[in-house]
Coordinates of C-alpha atoms and ligand atoms in Angstrom, one line a residue:
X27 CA -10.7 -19.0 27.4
X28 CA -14.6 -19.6 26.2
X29 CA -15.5 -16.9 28.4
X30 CA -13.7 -14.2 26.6
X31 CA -16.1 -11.6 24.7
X32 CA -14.3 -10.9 21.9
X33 CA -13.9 -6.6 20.8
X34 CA -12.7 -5.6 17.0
X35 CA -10.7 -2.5 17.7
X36 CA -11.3 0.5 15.1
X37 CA -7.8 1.8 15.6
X38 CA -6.6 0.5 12.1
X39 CA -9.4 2.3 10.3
X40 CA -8.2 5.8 12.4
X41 CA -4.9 4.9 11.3
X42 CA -6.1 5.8 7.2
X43 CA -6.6 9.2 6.6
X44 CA -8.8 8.7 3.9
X45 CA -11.9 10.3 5.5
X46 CA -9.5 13.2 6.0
X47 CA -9.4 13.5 2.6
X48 CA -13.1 12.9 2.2
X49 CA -13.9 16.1 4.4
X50 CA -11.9 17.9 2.5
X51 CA -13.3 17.0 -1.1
X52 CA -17.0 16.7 0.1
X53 CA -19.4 20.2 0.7
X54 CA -21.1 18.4 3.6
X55 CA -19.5 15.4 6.0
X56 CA -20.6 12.3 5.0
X57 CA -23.0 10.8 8.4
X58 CA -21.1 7.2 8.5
X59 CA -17.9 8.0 7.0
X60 CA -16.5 10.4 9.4
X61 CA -13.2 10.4 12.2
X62 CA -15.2 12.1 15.1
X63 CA -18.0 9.1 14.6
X64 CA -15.3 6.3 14.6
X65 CA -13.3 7.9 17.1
X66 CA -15.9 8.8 19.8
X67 CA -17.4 5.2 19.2
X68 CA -14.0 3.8 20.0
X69 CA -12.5 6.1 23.0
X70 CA -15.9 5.4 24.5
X71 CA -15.1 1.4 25.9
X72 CA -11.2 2.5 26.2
X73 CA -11.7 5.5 28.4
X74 CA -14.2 3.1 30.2
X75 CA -11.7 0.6 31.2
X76 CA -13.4 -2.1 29.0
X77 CA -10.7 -2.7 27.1
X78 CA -8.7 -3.3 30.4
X79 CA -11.1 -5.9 31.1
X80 CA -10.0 -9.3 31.7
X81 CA -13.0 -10.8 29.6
X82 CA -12.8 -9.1 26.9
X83 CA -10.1 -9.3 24.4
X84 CA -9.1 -6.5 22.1
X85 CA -8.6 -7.9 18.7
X86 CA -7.4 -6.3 15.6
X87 CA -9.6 -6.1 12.1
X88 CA -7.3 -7.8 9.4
X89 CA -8.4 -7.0 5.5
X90 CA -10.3 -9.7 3.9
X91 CA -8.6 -11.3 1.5
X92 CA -10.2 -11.4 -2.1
X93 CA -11.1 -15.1 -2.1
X94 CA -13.0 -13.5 1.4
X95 CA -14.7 -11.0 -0.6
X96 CA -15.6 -13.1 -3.5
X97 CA -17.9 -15.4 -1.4
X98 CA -20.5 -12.8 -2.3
X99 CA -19.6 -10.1 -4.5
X100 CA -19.3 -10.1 -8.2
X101 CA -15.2 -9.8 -9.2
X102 CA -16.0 -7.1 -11.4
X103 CA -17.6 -4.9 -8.2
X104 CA -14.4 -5.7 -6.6
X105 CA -11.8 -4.7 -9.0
X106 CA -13.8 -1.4 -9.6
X107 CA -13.7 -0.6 -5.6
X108 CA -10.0 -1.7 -5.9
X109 CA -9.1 0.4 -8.9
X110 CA -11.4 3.4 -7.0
X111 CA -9.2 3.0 -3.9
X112 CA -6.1 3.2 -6.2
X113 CA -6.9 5.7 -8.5
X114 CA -10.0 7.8 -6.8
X115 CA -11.5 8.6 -10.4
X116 CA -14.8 7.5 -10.9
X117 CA -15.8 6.1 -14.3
X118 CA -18.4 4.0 -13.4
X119 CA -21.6 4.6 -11.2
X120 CA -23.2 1.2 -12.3
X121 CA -22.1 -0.1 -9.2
X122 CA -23.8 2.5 -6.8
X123 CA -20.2 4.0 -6.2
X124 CA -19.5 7.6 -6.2
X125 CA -22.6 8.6 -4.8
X126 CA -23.5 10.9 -1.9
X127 CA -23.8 7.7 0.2
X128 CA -20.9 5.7 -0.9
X129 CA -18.5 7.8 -2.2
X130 CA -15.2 7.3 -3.3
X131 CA -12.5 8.2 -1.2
X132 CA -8.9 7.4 -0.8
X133 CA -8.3 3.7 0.6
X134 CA -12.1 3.2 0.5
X135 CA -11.5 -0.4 -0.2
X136 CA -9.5 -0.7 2.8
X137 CA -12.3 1.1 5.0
X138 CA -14.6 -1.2 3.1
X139 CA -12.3 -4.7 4.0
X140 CA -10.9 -4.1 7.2
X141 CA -14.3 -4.5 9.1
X142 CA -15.3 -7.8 6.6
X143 CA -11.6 -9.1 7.6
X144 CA -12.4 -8.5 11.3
X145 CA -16.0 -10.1 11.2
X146 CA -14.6 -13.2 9.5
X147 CA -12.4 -13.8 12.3
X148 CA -15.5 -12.8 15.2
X149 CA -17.2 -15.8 13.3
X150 CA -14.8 -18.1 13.1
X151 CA -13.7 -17.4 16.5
X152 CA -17.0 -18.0 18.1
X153 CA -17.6 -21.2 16.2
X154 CA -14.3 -22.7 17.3
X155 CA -15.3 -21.8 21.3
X156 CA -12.0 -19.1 21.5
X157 CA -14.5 -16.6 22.3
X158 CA -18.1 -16.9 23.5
X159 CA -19.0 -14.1 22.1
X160 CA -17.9 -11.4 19.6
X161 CA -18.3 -7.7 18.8
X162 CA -17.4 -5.5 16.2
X163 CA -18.5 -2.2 16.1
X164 CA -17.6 -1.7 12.5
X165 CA -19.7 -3.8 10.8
X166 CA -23.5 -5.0 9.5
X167 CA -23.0 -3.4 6.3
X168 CA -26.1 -5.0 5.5
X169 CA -27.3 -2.6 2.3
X170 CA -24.2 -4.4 0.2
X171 CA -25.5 -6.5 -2.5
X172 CA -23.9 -8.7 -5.2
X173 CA -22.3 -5.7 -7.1
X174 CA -23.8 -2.9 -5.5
X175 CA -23.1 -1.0 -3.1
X176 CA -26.0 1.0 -1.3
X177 CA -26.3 3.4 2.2
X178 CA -23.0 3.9 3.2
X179 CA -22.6 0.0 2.5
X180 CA -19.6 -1.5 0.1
X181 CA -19.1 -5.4 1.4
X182 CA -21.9 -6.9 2.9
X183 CA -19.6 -8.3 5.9
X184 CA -22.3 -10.1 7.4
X185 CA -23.3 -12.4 4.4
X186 CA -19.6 -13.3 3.9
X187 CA -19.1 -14.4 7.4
X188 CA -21.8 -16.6 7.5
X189 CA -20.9 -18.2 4.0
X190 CA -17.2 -18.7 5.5
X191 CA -19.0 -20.1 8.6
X192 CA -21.4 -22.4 6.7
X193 CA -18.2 -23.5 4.4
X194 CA -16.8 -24.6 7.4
X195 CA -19.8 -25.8 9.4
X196 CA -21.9 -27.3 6.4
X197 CA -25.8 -27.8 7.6
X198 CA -25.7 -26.0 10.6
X199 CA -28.4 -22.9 11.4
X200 CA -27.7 -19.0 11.5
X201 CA -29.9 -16.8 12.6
X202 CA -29.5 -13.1 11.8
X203 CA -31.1 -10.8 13.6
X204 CA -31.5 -7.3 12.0
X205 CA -32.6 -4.2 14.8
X206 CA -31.0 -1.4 12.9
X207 CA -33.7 1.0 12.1
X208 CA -32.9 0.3 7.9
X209 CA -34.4 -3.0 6.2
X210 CA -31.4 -5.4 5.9
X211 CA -32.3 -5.8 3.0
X212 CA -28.6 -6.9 1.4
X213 CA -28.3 -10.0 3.8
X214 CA -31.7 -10.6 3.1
X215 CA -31.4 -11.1 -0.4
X216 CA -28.7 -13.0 0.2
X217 CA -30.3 -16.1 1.8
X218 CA -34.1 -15.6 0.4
X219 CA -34.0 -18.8 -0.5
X220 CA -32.3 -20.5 2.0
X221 CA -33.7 -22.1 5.0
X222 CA -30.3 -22.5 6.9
X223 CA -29.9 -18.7 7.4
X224 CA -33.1 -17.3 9.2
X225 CA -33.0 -13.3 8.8
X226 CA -35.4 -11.5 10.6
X227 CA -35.4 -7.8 10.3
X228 CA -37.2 -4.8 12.5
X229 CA -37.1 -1.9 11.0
X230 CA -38.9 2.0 10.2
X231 CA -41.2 1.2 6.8
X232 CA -42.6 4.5 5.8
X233 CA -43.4 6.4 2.9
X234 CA -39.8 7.0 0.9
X235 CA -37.9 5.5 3.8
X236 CA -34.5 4.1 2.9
X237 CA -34.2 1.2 1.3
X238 CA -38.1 1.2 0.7
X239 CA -38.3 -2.9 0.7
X240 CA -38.6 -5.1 4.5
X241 CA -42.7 -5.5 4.3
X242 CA -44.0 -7.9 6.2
X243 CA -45.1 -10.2 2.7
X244 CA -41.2 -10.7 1.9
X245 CA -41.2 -14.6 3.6
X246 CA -38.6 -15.9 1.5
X247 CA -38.8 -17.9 -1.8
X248 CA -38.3 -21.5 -2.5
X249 CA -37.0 -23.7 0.2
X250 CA -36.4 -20.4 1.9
X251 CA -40.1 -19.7 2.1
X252 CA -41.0 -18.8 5.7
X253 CA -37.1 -18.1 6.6
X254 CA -37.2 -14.0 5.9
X255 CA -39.0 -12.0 8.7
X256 CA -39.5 -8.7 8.3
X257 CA -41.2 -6.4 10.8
X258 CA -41.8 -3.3 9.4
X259 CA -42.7 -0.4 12.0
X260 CA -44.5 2.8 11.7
X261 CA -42.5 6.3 12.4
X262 CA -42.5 7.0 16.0
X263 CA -43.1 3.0 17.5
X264 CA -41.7 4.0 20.9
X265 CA -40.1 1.2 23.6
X266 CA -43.4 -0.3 24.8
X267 CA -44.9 -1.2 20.6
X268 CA -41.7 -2.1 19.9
X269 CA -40.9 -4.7 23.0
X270 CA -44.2 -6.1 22.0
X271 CA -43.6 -7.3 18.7
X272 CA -39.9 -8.4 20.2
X273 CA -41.9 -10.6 22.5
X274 CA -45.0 -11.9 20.5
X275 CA -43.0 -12.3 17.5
X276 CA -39.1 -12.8 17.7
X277 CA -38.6 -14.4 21.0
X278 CA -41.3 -17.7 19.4
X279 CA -39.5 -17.8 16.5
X280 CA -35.9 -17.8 17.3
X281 CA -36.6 -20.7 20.0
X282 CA -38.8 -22.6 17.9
X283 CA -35.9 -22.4 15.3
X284 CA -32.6 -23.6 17.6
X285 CA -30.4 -21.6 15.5
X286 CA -26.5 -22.9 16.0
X287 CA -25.3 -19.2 15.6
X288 CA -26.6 -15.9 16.5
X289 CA -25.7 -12.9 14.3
X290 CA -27.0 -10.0 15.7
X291 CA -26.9 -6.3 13.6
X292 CA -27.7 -3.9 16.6
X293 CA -27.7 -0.5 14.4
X294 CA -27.9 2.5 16.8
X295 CA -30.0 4.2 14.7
X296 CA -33.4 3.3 16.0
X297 CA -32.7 5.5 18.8
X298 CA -35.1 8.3 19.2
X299 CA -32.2 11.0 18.9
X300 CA -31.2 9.5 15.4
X301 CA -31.1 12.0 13.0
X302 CA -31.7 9.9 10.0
X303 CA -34.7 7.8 11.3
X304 CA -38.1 8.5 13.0
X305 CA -38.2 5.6 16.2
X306 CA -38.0 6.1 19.7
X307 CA -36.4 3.7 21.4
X308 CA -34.4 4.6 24.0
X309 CA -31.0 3.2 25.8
X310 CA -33.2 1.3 28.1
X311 CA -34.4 -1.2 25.0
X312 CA -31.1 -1.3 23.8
X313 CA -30.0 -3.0 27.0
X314 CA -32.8 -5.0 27.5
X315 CA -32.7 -6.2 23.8
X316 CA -28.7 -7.1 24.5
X317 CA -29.5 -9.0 27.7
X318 CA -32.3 -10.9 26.0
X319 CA -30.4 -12.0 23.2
X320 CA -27.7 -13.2 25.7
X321 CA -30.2 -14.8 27.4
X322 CA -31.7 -17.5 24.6
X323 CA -28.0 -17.6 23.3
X324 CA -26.6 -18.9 26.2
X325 CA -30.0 -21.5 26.4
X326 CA -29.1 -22.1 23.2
X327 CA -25.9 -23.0 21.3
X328 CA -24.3 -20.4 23.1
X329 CA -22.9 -18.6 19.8
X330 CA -23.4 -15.0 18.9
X331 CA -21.5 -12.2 16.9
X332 CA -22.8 -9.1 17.2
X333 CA -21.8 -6.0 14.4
X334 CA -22.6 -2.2 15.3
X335 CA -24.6 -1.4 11.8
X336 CA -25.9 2.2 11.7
X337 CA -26.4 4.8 13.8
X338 CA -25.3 8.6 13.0
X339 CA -25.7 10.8 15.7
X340 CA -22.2 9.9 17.1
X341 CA -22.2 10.1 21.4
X342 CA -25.7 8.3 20.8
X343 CA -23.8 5.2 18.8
X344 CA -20.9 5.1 21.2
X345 CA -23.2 4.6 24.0
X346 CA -25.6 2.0 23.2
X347 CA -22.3 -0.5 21.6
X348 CA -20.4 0.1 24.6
X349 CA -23.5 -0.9 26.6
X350 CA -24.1 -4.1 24.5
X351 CA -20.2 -4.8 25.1
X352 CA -20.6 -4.3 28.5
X353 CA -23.4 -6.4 28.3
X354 CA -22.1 -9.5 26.7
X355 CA -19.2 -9.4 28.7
X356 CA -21.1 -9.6 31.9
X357 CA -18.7 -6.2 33.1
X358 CA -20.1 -3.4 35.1
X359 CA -20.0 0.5 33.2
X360 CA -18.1 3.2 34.9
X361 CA -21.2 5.4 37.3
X362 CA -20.7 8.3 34.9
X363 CA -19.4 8.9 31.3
X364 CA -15.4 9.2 31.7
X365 CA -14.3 13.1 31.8
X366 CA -11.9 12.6 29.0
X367 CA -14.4 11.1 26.9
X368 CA -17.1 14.2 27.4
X369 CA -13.8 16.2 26.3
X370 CA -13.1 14.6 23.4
X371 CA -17.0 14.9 22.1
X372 CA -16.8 18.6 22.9
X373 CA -13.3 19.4 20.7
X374 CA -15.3 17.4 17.9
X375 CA -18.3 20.1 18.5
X376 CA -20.6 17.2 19.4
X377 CA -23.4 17.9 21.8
X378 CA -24.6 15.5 24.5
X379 CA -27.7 15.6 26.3
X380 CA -27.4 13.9 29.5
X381 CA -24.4 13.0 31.1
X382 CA -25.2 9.2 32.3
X383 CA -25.8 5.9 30.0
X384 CA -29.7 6.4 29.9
X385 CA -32.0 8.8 28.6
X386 CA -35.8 9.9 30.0
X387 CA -38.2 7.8 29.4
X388 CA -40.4 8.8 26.6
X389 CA -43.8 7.8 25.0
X390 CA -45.1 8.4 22.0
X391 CA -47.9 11.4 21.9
X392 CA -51.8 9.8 23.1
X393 CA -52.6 11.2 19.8
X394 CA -50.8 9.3 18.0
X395 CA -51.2 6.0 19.6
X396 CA -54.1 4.2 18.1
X397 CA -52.4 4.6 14.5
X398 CA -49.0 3.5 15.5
X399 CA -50.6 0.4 17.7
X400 CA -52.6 -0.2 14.9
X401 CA -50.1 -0.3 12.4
X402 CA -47.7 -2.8 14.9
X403 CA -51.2 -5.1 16.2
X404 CA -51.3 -5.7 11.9
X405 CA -47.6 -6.8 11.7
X406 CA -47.6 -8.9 14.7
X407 CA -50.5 -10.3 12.9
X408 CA -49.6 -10.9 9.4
X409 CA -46.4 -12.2 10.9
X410 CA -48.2 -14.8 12.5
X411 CA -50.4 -15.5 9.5
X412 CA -47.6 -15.9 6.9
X413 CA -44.7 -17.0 9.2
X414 CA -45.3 -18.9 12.4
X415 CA -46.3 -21.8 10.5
X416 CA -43.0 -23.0 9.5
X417 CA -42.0 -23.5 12.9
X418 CA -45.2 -25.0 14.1
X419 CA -46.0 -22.0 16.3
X420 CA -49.7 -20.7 16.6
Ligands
ZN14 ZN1 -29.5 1.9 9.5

């Protein structure tokens, strides 16, 4: 049984139609609230044979229940994404809702509760040993705050998983590890000044970049002081930069903290054929980032829930989760992309460069690379200044 790898199935957020109505009301489709993104992420590990699989096991996302939701947010935030949900009249933008982002859409708080509902029970059901591992590909909402929502975010999933978790599991460690391309800046906030939650966050941090916070000086307050790590990477950090501050930074601090669970927030965006973002990492990291936090899991505690966060070029998104699923399962990929698959990314117009699960290796420009390995070399740095003496590391 503990060596199932547990997979949230999307098929009860294809079974609303409210993005259908979305297209219809909205100029221009929004990039995370779409059918062809939900849909090619989800054919891609069917078509596979994944969910075939012996170890995994397809679950289904259940909606949070309010007392869920209320472990974070503020219950006037909630009633107004219920009454949005009902009604689809906005009255309100105090709460970030209704904007090009996070619009408001038929049943957008079911979209918004499902994936929360689903992540609770990946939590739960990695803590009690059912699973040794879960996935959901919905999910790392991480821009949700209190009572706001923010970039594409409504419920910050993640923070009211681990609150349900550490309600049940009082005084044990999470650590949440944040390599979507976007400061997780929501979850951060969230535990700032709490030293049982270690977030630590890589991410782009350039002039105007969404959400504009995630510098390296934002160590936590209070107890908490030394428990937030940010990482904050130059446009264009390409595979090699970025591995580097992965292994001088991360790797020491996640072992020197023992953390009981693992929450990982992949985000597919920090791919170089991201639309939205300016890194360049390519497949190749993606797996080698999956297989390393497998790695100090299982020397660890051997608990990890891993959420999809961002990522908005579509085929790009559905490839790197189904090769972390693949990964944490410990199953092997089909040699090529499945036919059907290639088919269904063409009727939704979709392009696709290459037909196989990696891409070229790519470098940054020489030009470029004494600024860019400057600006990582001062990270690792003030990292190391401001952080590594909480955990006695040098
Ligand atoms: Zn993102």
């Amino acid at each position: 049984m503990a060596e199932l790898t547990a997979l949230y199935s999307l098929e009860s957020l294809l079974a609303l139609d409210g993005i259908d109505e979305l297209e219809r009301m909205k100029a221009e489709v929004n990039p995370f609230w779409n059918r062809p993104r939900f849909d090619i992420a989800w054919s891609l590990p069917v078509m596979s044979g994944l969910t075939e699989e012996r170890k995994i096991s397809v679950q289904q996302m259940r909606e949070a229940s309010r007392d869920e939701l209320l472990l974070f947010h503020d219950p006037s935030y909630i009633e107004t994404l219920e009454l949005f949900g009902n009604t689809g009249s906005a009255f309100s933008s105090r709460f970030g809702l209704d904007t090009p982002e996070c619009p408001v859409f038929q049943d957008v708080h079911k979209y918004a509760s499902l994936p929360v509902g689903g992540v609770i029970d990946a939590t739960i059901g990695v803590a009690e040993g059912k699973f040794k591992s879960a996935i959901s590909f919905a999910g790392g909402f991480h821009h949700a705050m209190e009572s706001q929502a923010a970039g594409f975010c409504y419920l910050n999933d993640t923070v009211i998983a681990i609150k349900k978790y550490k309600q049940l599991n009082p005084g044990k460690k999470v650590l949440y590890l944040d390599t979507d391309v976007h400061h997780g800046d929501g979850t951060q906030a969230a535990f700032y000044g709490n030293p049982d939650v270690l977030t630590i966050s890589l991410h782009e941090f350039s002039m105007g970049f969404f959400p504009r916070t995630g510098g390296v000086e934002e160590i936590g307050n209070g107890e908490g002081k030394g428990y937030s790590v940010n990482l904050p990477l130059p446009p264009l950090t390409d595979d090699v930069e970025y591995w580097r501050v992965f292994e001088d930074v991360v790797i020491p601090i996640w072992q020197a903290y023992k953390p009981d669970l693992v929450f990982w927030d992949v985000g597919a965006d920090a791919h170089i054929g991201d639309p939205l973002a300016d890194l360049m990492l390519t497949y190749d990291t993606y797996h080698r980032l999956s297989m390393t936090v497998r790695q100090l899991v299982h020397l660890g505690r051997r608990q990890l829930v891993v959420v999809g966060g961002g990522g908005y070029e579509p085929v790009t998104a559905a490839k790197i989760w189904t090769i972390v699923l693949a990964d944490l399962a410990d199953v092997a990929l089909p040699p090529a992309l499945p036919i059907e698959w290639v088919q269904l990314v063409q009727k939704y117009g979709c392009t696709m460069r290459r037909s196989g699960w990696t891409d070229r290796p790519r470098r940054m420009e020489d030009e470029h690379y004494p600024k860019i390995s400057r600006a990582v070399d001062d990270a690792i740095k003030k990292v190391k200044e401001l952080i590594f003496p909480t955990f006695g590391l040098e």
